[in-house]
mmCIF file of C-alpha atoms and ligand atoms in Angstrom:
data_model
loop_
_atom_site.group_PDB
_atom_site.id
_atom_site.type_symbol
_atom_site.label_atom_id
_atom_site.label_comp_id
_atom_site.label_asym_id
_atom_site.label_seq_id
_atom_site.Cartn_x
_atom_site.Cartn_y
_atom_site.Cartn_z
ATOM 1 C CA MET A 1 -27.867 191.038 -101.780
ATOM 2 C CA LYS A 2 -31.298 189.468 -101.446
ATOM 3 C CA LYS A 3 -34.103 191.841 -100.568
ATOM 4 C CA ILE A 4 -35.969 190.670 -97.468
ATOM 5 C CA LEU A 5 -39.051 192.111 -95.778
ATOM 6 C CA ILE A 6 -38.814 191.693 -91.991
ATOM 7 C CA THR A 7 -42.376 192.159 -90.783
ATOM 8 C CA ARG A 8 -41.711 192.813 -87.061
ATOM 9 C CA ARG A 9 -38.898 194.414 -85.091
ATOM 10 C CA LEU A 10 -36.181 192.025 -83.949
ATOM 11 C CA LEU A 11 -33.726 192.562 -81.111
ATOM 12 C CA ARG A 12 -30.965 194.996 -82.118
ATOM 13 C CA SER A 13 -28.224 192.383 -82.604
ATOM 14 C CA SER A 14 -30.488 190.347 -84.899
ATOM 15 C CA GLU A 15 -31.394 193.371 -87.019
ATOM 16 C CA ASP A 16 -27.663 194.148 -87.280
ATOM 17 C CA LYS A 17 -27.018 190.602 -88.446
ATOM 18 C CA ALA A 18 -29.855 190.799 -90.998
ATOM 19 C CA SER A 19 -28.590 194.065 -92.426
ATOM 20 C CA LYS A 20 -25.118 192.576 -92.976
ATOM 21 C CA ILE A 21 -26.522 189.680 -94.982
ATOM 22 C CA PHE A 22 -29.560 191.148 -96.747
ATOM 23 C CA ASP A 23 -30.947 194.292 -98.198
ATOM 24 C CA ALA A 24 -33.443 194.253 -95.325
ATOM 25 C CA LYS A 25 -36.658 196.248 -95.070
ATOM 26 C CA PHE A 26 -37.312 196.755 -91.345
ATOM 27 C CA ASN A 27 -40.519 197.682 -89.560
ATOM 28 C CA ILE A 28 -39.140 200.579 -87.509
ATOM 29 C CA ASN A 29 -42.384 201.230 -85.606
ATOM 30 C CA ASP A 30 -43.122 197.542 -85.116
ATOM 31 C CA GLU A 31 -46.539 198.095 -86.598
ATOM 32 C CA LEU A 32 -48.867 195.119 -87.119
ATOM 33 C CA TYR A 33 -49.150 195.069 -90.903
ATOM 34 C CA SER A 34 -52.527 194.419 -92.458
ATOM 35 C CA GLN A 35 -52.544 191.716 -95.121
ATOM 36 C CA GLU A 36 -52.818 194.414 -97.821
ATOM 37 C CA LYS A 37 -49.839 196.327 -96.430
ATOM 38 C CA LEU A 38 -47.717 193.213 -96.146
ATOM 39 C CA ILE A 39 -48.438 192.350 -99.798
ATOM 40 C CA LYS A 40 -47.575 195.895 -100.866
ATOM 41 C CA LEU A 41 -44.351 196.006 -98.850
ATOM 42 C CA SER A 42 -43.184 192.672 -100.218
ATOM 43 C CA ASP A 43 -43.061 194.140 -103.717
ATOM 44 C CA GLY A 44 -39.628 193.365 -105.174
ATOM 45 C CA CYS A 45 -38.645 191.199 -102.189
ATOM 46 C CA ASP A 46 -37.021 187.771 -102.492
ATOM 47 C CA GLY A 47 -38.232 186.599 -99.111
ATOM 48 C CA ILE A 48 -40.192 187.506 -96.003
ATOM 49 C CA LEU A 49 -39.129 186.997 -92.405
ATOM 50 C CA SER A 50 -42.588 186.729 -90.872
ATOM 51 C CA ALA A 51 -43.924 186.472 -87.336
ATOM 52 C CA LEU A 52 -46.811 184.602 -85.744
ATOM 53 C CA THR A 53 -48.814 187.847 -85.844
ATOM 54 C CA ASP A 54 -48.815 187.808 -89.676
ATOM 55 C CA LYS A 55 -51.819 186.032 -91.112
ATOM 56 C CA LEU A 56 -50.431 184.453 -94.261
ATOM 57 C CA ASP A 57 -53.572 182.695 -95.432
ATOM 58 C CA ALA A 58 -54.162 181.422 -98.982
ATOM 59 C CA GLU A 59 -55.638 184.723 -100.135
ATOM 60 C CA THR A 60 -52.605 186.688 -98.942
ATOM 61 C CA ILE A 61 -50.080 184.172 -100.250
ATOM 62 C CA ASN A 62 -51.752 184.140 -103.669
ATOM 63 C CA LYS A 63 -51.289 187.889 -103.916
ATOM 64 C CA LEU A 64 -47.584 187.922 -102.983
ATOM 65 C CA PRO A 65 -45.265 188.974 -105.819
ATOM 66 C CA ASN A 66 -43.610 186.172 -107.808
ATOM 67 C CA SER A 67 -40.213 187.310 -106.540
ATOM 68 C CA VAL A 68 -40.976 185.954 -103.023
ATOM 69 C CA LYS A 69 -39.412 182.505 -102.695
ATOM 70 C CA ILE A 70 -39.298 181.945 -98.943
ATOM 71 C CA LEU A 71 -41.398 182.678 -95.853
ATOM 72 C CA SER A 72 -39.126 182.278 -92.851
ATOM 73 C CA ASN A 73 -41.370 182.269 -89.790
ATOM 74 C CA PHE A 74 -39.866 183.656 -86.581
ATOM 75 C CA ALA A 75 -41.545 180.932 -84.466
ATOM 76 C CA VAL A 76 -41.643 177.190 -84.111
ATOM 77 C CA GLY A 77 -45.408 177.268 -84.760
ATOM 78 C CA PHE A 78 -46.535 177.990 -88.315
ATOM 79 C CA GLY A 79 -50.312 177.867 -87.958
ATOM 80 C CA ASN A 80 -50.376 181.458 -89.242
ATOM 81 C CA ILE A 81 -49.213 180.269 -92.679
ATOM 82 C CA ASP A 82 -51.207 178.245 -95.204
ATOM 83 C CA LEU A 83 -48.525 175.695 -96.113
ATOM 84 C CA GLU A 84 -50.448 174.256 -99.052
ATOM 85 C CA ALA A 85 -51.011 177.661 -100.614
ATOM 86 C CA ALA A 86 -47.298 178.416 -100.242
ATOM 87 C CA LYS A 87 -46.360 175.080 -101.783
ATOM 88 C CA LYS A 88 -48.633 175.681 -104.775
ATOM 89 C CA ARG A 89 -46.736 178.900 -105.400
ATOM 90 C CA ASN A 90 -43.356 177.215 -104.871
ATOM 91 C CA ILE A 91 -42.680 179.254 -101.766
ATOM 92 C CA ILE A 92 -40.601 177.524 -99.092
ATOM 93 C CA VAL A 93 -41.776 177.902 -95.488
ATOM 94 C CA THR A 94 -39.348 177.493 -92.574
ATOM 95 C CA ASN A 95 -39.647 177.699 -88.779
ATOM 96 C CA THR A 96 -37.341 177.971 -85.756
ATOM 97 C CA PRO A 97 -37.488 174.699 -83.802
ATOM 98 C CA GLU A 98 -35.253 173.588 -80.893
ATOM 99 C CA VAL A 99 -33.886 176.974 -79.895
ATOM 100 C CA LEU A 100 -37.047 177.862 -77.961
ATOM 101 C CA THR A 101 -37.686 174.517 -76.305
ATOM 102 C CA ASP A 102 -36.263 175.367 -72.887
ATOM 103 C CA ALA A 103 -37.773 178.844 -72.607
ATOM 104 C CA THR A 104 -41.222 177.615 -73.657
ATOM 105 C CA ALA A 105 -41.079 174.621 -71.331
ATOM 106 C CA GLU A 106 -40.258 176.997 -68.455
ATOM 107 C CA ILE A 107 -43.471 178.895 -69.180
ATOM 108 C CA GLY A 108 -45.327 175.563 -69.519
ATOM 109 C CA ILE A 109 -44.236 174.689 -65.964
ATOM 110 C CA LEU A 110 -45.043 178.191 -64.740
ATOM 111 C CA LEU A 111 -48.607 177.805 -66.077
ATOM 112 C CA ILE A 112 -48.988 174.523 -64.202
ATOM 113 C CA LEU A 113 -47.659 176.004 -60.966
ATOM 114 C CA GLY A 114 -49.579 179.265 -61.323
ATOM 115 C CA ALA A 115 -52.885 177.513 -61.929
ATOM 116 C CA CYS A 116 -52.430 174.744 -59.333
ATOM 117 C CA ARG A 117 -51.123 176.991 -56.549
ATOM 118 C CA ARG A 118 -53.702 179.788 -57.002
ATOM 119 C CA VAL A 119 -51.171 182.417 -57.985
ATOM 120 C CA PRO A 120 -53.667 185.010 -59.398
ATOM 121 C CA GLU A 121 -55.568 185.064 -56.093
ATOM 122 C CA GLY A 122 -52.299 185.184 -54.141
ATOM 123 C CA ILE A 123 -50.966 188.143 -56.134
ATOM 124 C CA GLU A 124 -54.211 190.070 -55.770
ATOM 125 C CA ALA A 125 -54.347 189.481 -52.011
ATOM 126 C CA ALA A 126 -50.678 190.399 -51.495
ATOM 127 C CA GLN A 127 -50.980 193.570 -53.591
ATOM 128 C CA ASN A 128 -54.017 194.688 -51.605
ATOM 129 C CA SER A 129 -52.514 193.692 -48.235
ATOM 130 C CA ASN A 130 -55.732 191.800 -47.872
ATOM 131 C CA TRP A 131 -54.628 188.529 -46.337
ATOM 132 C CA LYS A 132 -53.793 186.798 -43.133
ATOM 133 C CA TRP A 133 -51.803 183.590 -42.880
ATOM 134 C CA SER A 134 -53.880 180.692 -41.640
ATOM 135 C CA ALA A 135 -53.627 176.923 -41.911
ATOM 136 C CA ASP A 136 -56.268 176.771 -44.622
ATOM 137 C CA TYR A 137 -55.493 179.999 -46.487
ATOM 138 C CA LEU A 138 -55.378 179.716 -50.310
ATOM 139 C CA ILE A 139 -54.939 175.983 -50.275
ATOM 140 C CA GLY A 140 -54.005 174.847 -53.777
ATOM 141 C CA LYS A 141 -53.116 171.631 -55.541
ATOM 142 C CA GLN A 142 -49.637 170.264 -54.880
ATOM 143 C CA LEU A 143 -47.880 168.736 -57.869
ATOM 144 C CA THR A 144 -46.178 165.857 -56.050
ATOM 145 C CA GLY A 145 -47.880 162.608 -57.040
ATOM 146 C CA THR A 146 -50.290 164.391 -59.417
ATOM 147 C CA ARG A 147 -50.824 162.962 -62.898
ATOM 148 C CA LEU A 148 -49.705 165.273 -65.698
ATOM 149 C CA GLY A 149 -51.129 164.666 -69.175
ATOM 150 C CA ILE A 150 -49.006 166.014 -72.005
ATOM 151 C CA LEU A 151 -50.914 166.491 -75.229
ATOM 152 C CA GLY A 152 -48.214 166.457 -77.901
ATOM 153 C CA MET A 153 -44.911 164.963 -76.815
ATOM 154 C CA GLY A 154 -42.598 166.914 -79.119
ATOM 155 C CA ARG A 155 -39.501 168.711 -77.887
ATOM 156 C CA ILE A 156 -41.407 171.146 -75.654
ATOM 157 C CA GLY A 157 -43.711 168.442 -74.281
ATOM 158 C CA ARG A 158 -40.715 166.250 -73.455
ATOM 159 C CA LYS A 159 -38.900 169.071 -71.696
ATOM 160 C CA ILE A 160 -42.005 169.835 -69.611
ATOM 161 C CA ALA A 161 -42.265 166.108 -68.822
ATOM 162 C CA HIS A 162 -38.635 166.071 -67.686
ATOM 163 C CA ILE A 163 -39.085 169.011 -65.297
ATOM 164 C CA ALA A 164 -42.486 167.757 -64.078
ATOM 165 C CA LYS A 165 -40.950 164.402 -63.240
ATOM 166 C CA SER A 166 -38.387 166.097 -61.039
ATOM 167 C CA LEU A 167 -41.313 167.742 -59.219
ATOM 168 C CA GLY A 168 -42.778 164.320 -58.492
ATOM 169 C CA MET A 169 -45.499 164.331 -61.158
ATOM 170 C CA ILE A 170 -46.508 161.131 -62.932
ATOM 171 C CA VAL A 171 -46.385 161.788 -66.645
ATOM 172 C CA HIS A 172 -48.868 160.448 -69.228
ATOM 173 C CA TYR A 173 -48.935 161.511 -72.868
ATOM 174 C CA HIS A 174 -50.956 161.391 -76.056
ATOM 175 C CA ASN A 175 -49.220 161.696 -79.378
ATOM 176 C CA ARG A 176 -49.740 160.568 -82.956
ATOM 177 C CA SER A 177 -47.293 157.753 -82.255
ATOM 178 C CA LYS A 178 -45.596 156.159 -79.271
ATOM 179 C CA LEU A 179 -42.081 157.435 -78.625
ATOM 180 C CA SER A 180 -38.947 155.325 -78.231
ATOM 181 C CA ASP A 181 -38.198 154.300 -74.612
ATOM 182 C CA ASP A 182 -35.397 156.779 -74.566
ATOM 183 C CA LYS A 183 -37.605 159.751 -75.513
ATOM 184 C CA GLU A 184 -40.521 158.484 -73.423
ATOM 185 C CA ASN A 185 -38.333 158.467 -70.319
ATOM 186 C CA GLY A 186 -40.908 156.632 -68.189
ATOM 187 C CA ALA A 187 -43.972 158.560 -69.403
ATOM 188 C CA ILE A 188 -47.087 156.457 -70.052
ATOM 189 C CA TYR A 189 -48.434 156.467 -73.615
ATOM 190 C CA HIS A 190 -52.156 156.605 -74.457
ATOM 191 C CA LYS A 191 -53.100 156.035 -78.058
ATOM 192 C CA ASP A 192 -56.671 156.908 -77.215
ATOM 193 C CA LEU A 193 -57.501 160.546 -76.394
ATOM 194 C CA LYS A 194 -60.310 159.624 -74.009
ATOM 195 C CA SER A 195 -58.118 157.257 -72.002
ATOM 196 C CA PHE A 196 -55.390 159.929 -71.904
ATOM 197 C CA LEU A 197 -57.669 162.722 -70.730
ATOM 198 C CA SER A 198 -59.276 160.530 -68.079
ATOM 199 C CA VAL A 199 -55.940 160.372 -66.202
ATOM 200 C CA SER A 200 -54.921 164.004 -66.746
ATOM 201 C CA ASP A 201 -55.300 165.696 -63.352
ATOM 202 C CA VAL A 202 -53.287 168.463 -64.973
ATOM 203 C CA LEU A 203 -53.400 168.819 -68.746
ATOM 204 C CA SER A 204 -50.571 170.524 -70.606
ATOM 205 C CA VAL A 205 -51.397 171.325 -74.237
ATOM 206 C CA CYS A 206 -48.142 171.228 -76.201
ATOM 207 C CA CYS A 207 -49.171 170.076 -79.698
ATOM 208 C CA PRO A 208 -49.052 172.174 -82.865
ATOM 209 C CA ALA A 209 -52.235 173.830 -84.136
ATOM 210 C CA THR A 210 -53.372 171.938 -87.220
ATOM 211 C CA LYS A 211 -56.711 171.156 -88.853
ATOM 212 C CA GLU A 212 -56.817 167.997 -86.706
ATOM 213 C CA THR A 213 -56.103 169.740 -83.396
ATOM 214 C CA THR A 214 -58.316 172.810 -83.835
ATOM 215 C CA ASP A 215 -60.811 172.886 -80.940
ATOM 216 C CA LEU A 216 -59.595 169.475 -79.783
ATOM 217 C CA ILE A 217 -60.250 170.606 -76.213
ATOM 218 C CA ASN A 218 -63.984 171.146 -76.338
ATOM 219 C CA LYS A 219 -67.230 170.451 -74.481
ATOM 220 C CA GLU A 220 -67.063 166.733 -75.192
ATOM 221 C CA THR A 221 -63.353 166.127 -74.515
ATOM 222 C CA LEU A 222 -63.343 168.292 -71.354
ATOM 223 C CA GLU A 223 -65.846 165.842 -69.911
ATOM 224 C CA TYR A 224 -63.253 163.049 -70.126
ATOM 225 C CA LEU A 225 -60.997 164.882 -67.634
ATOM 226 C CA PRO A 226 -61.151 163.979 -63.938
ATOM 227 C CA GLN A 227 -63.435 166.246 -61.873
ATOM 228 C CA GLY A 228 -61.462 169.338 -60.808
ATOM 229 C CA ALA A 229 -58.710 168.982 -63.425
ATOM 230 C CA VAL A 230 -56.366 171.834 -64.309
ATOM 231 C CA VAL A 231 -55.989 172.823 -67.983
ATOM 232 C CA THR A 232 -52.893 174.607 -69.259
ATOM 233 C CA ASN A 233 -51.926 175.655 -72.789
ATOM 234 C CA VAL A 234 -48.454 176.744 -73.891
ATOM 235 C CA ALA A 235 -48.973 175.848 -77.569
ATOM 236 C CA ARG A 236 -51.676 177.668 -79.522
ATOM 237 C CA GLY A 237 -55.087 179.100 -78.644
ATOM 238 C CA ASP A 238 -56.753 177.458 -81.624
ATOM 239 C CA ILE A 239 -56.510 174.045 -79.926
ATOM 240 C CA VAL A 240 -58.942 175.066 -77.170
ATOM 241 C CA ASN A 241 -62.589 176.008 -77.499
ATOM 242 C CA ASP A 242 -62.662 178.957 -75.091
ATOM 243 C CA ASP A 243 -66.413 179.047 -74.489
ATOM 244 C CA ASP A 244 -66.411 175.370 -73.563
ATOM 245 C CA LEU A 245 -63.408 175.750 -71.256
ATOM 246 C CA ILE A 246 -64.919 178.795 -69.520
ATOM 247 C CA GLU A 247 -68.168 176.905 -69.085
ATOM 248 C CA ALA A 248 -66.245 174.001 -67.516
ATOM 249 C CA LEU A 249 -64.544 176.506 -65.153
ATOM 250 C CA ASN A 250 -67.927 178.022 -64.261
ATOM 251 C CA ARG A 251 -69.286 174.717 -63.092
ATOM 252 C CA ARG A 252 -66.015 173.659 -61.393
ATOM 253 C CA LYS A 253 -65.470 170.695 -63.676
ATOM 254 C CA VAL A 254 -62.168 172.461 -64.282
ATOM 255 C CA TYR A 255 -60.495 173.768 -61.115
ATOM 256 C CA ALA A 256 -58.161 176.276 -62.757
ATOM 257 C CA VAL A 257 -56.551 177.171 -66.064
ATOM 258 C CA GLY A 258 -53.040 178.350 -66.965
ATOM 259 C CA LEU A 259 -52.892 179.954 -70.403
ATOM 260 C CA ASP A 260 -50.187 181.677 -72.420
ATOM 261 C CA VAL A 261 -51.855 181.548 -75.836
ATOM 262 C CA TYR A 262 -55.302 182.475 -77.133
ATOM 263 C CA LYS A 263 -57.531 182.381 -80.164
ATOM 264 C CA GLY A 264 -57.474 185.784 -81.841
ATOM 265 C CA GLU A 265 -54.519 187.122 -79.809
ATOM 266 C CA PRO A 266 -54.049 189.681 -78.333
ATOM 267 C CA ASN A 267 -57.778 189.712 -77.561
ATOM 268 C CA LEU A 268 -58.749 186.942 -75.261
ATOM 269 C CA ASN A 269 -62.186 185.669 -74.373
ATOM 270 C CA PRO A 270 -63.398 188.034 -71.601
ATOM 271 C CA GLY A 271 -64.864 185.023 -69.804
ATOM 272 C CA TYR A 272 -61.353 184.199 -68.538
ATOM 273 C CA LEU A 273 -60.978 187.626 -66.924
ATOM 274 C CA LYS A 274 -63.858 186.955 -64.554
ATOM 275 C CA HIS A 275 -62.150 183.914 -63.065
ATOM 276 C CA LYS A 276 -59.757 184.168 -60.151
ATOM 277 C CA SER A 277 -58.665 180.673 -61.035
ATOM 278 C CA ALA A 278 -57.435 181.744 -64.486
ATOM 279 C CA PHE A 279 -53.668 182.259 -64.496
ATOM 280 C CA ILE A 280 -53.167 184.082 -67.771
ATOM 281 C CA LEU A 281 -50.029 185.328 -69.476
ATOM 282 C CA PRO A 282 -49.540 187.312 -72.715
ATOM 283 C CA HIS A 283 -47.794 184.754 -74.990
ATOM 284 C CA LEU A 284 -44.451 184.762 -73.179
ATOM 285 C CA GLY A 285 -43.348 181.249 -74.183
ATOM 286 C CA SER A 286 -40.135 182.179 -75.943
ATOM 287 C CA ALA A 287 -39.674 185.617 -74.364
ATOM 288 C CA SER A 288 -36.084 185.632 -73.138
ATOM 289 C CA LYS A 289 -33.222 187.559 -74.735
ATOM 290 C CA HIS A 290 -31.227 184.406 -75.311
ATOM 291 C CA THR A 291 -34.113 182.593 -77.000
ATOM 292 C CA ARG A 292 -35.459 185.478 -79.083
ATOM 293 C CA THR A 293 -31.933 186.121 -80.358
ATOM 294 C CA ALA A 294 -31.460 182.453 -81.231
ATOM 295 C CA MET A 295 -34.856 182.341 -82.968
ATOM 296 C CA ALA A 296 -34.168 185.441 -85.071
ATOM 297 C CA ASP A 297 -30.687 184.208 -85.955
ATOM 298 C CA LEU A 298 -32.140 180.910 -87.081
ATOM 299 C CA ALA A 299 -34.878 182.619 -89.118
ATOM 300 C CA ILE A 300 -32.155 184.708 -90.815
ATOM 301 C CA ASP A 301 -29.918 181.670 -91.370
ATOM 302 C CA ASN A 302 -32.823 179.742 -92.907
ATOM 303 C CA ILE A 303 -33.168 182.426 -95.596
ATOM 304 C CA ASP A 304 -29.434 182.743 -96.104
ATOM 305 C CA GLU A 305 -28.965 178.998 -96.411
ATOM 306 C CA PHE A 306 -31.843 178.712 -98.869
ATOM 307 C CA PHE A 307 -30.494 181.365 -101.202
ATOM 308 C CA LYS A 308 -26.925 180.030 -100.940
ATOM 309 C CA ASP A 309 -27.516 176.421 -101.893
ATOM 310 C CA GLY A 310 -31.251 175.730 -101.965
ATOM 311 C CA SER A 311 -31.027 173.507 -98.908
ATOM 312 C CA CYS A 312 -33.096 174.314 -95.887
ATOM 313 C CA LYS A 313 -33.042 172.141 -92.798
ATOM 314 C CA ASN A 314 -36.026 173.801 -91.163
ATOM 315 C CA LYS A 315 -38.349 173.599 -94.146
ATOM 316 C CA VAL A 316 -41.910 172.679 -93.113
ATOM 317 C CA ASN A 317 -43.757 172.421 -96.447
HETATM 318 C C1 LIG B 401 -43.515 179.944 -81.255
HETATM 319 O O1 LIG B 401 -42.371 180.050 -81.698
HETATM 320 O O2 LIG B 401 -44.355 179.271 -81.853
HETATM 321 C C2 LIG B 401 -43.804 180.620 -79.983
HETATM 322 O O3 LIG B 401 -45.134 180.530 -79.634
HETATM 323 C C3 LIG B 401 -43.363 182.065 -80.061
HETATM 324 O O4 LIG B 401 -43.384 182.611 -78.801
#
């Protein structure tokens, strides 16, 4: 049996599955391992089933024991892993795409609705019984006829586009390349970021965090948005410069934000907490039993498949 370090707790059925296939080292207290502890615990292991909370940078990867051959990330995103460093050490990195598309797109739509329809203010008023219905009470932005800009038209972006279309939104997108008509499904492609942002009444950040996308939403690019735009992010915090976004909220360039992900999670920039127009969630994108089970099963299967025949369909490096 291959010896596998599983860095975070999984749902019970997934841990049961892992223990049938591997000699698995579980994290019973679901502690957040420091880089030093993770290196120490991986001693003698053939692989690591990691999570987005594990910072597997070059320094950490270089100190992993030679026995480690695979890092199977329990997430579709893999910005927490230095792919090049892993490649140099002949360590395969895998992720869990597809299985979390629907759940994450649901949260993407929730962020849009929550930010546009002033949900944080509504919840606060309802909880304090501090409200009275009136014709102009908590007027928000209706989605019908509003232009939605999807930054990154991968699986999650396309699913959000599909739902948004059914809500009457007009979908625009920016991507490295134009999609086929079939995948585009009526959405309007912008090769140029400035042209794309200038029509994004509501922006939905759905692209992966890479060197190219880090801080892509910043002081300069926020200016391209229409006055009073709404900014939402269901992808990764690293794509947004928080200080610049908070500054844009302060001066009402941005009407509201809907965020599920943050730089330096779980700590988020306190500037967001001061804004009633910030609809903020604690990284819930894939948080449903069905999806977390499917993700863990896939992360386990990726390791199993790799050690069985060397093939790995979800290899990312
Ligand atoms: C992912 O898989 O990248 C998600 O953000 C996890 O919730």
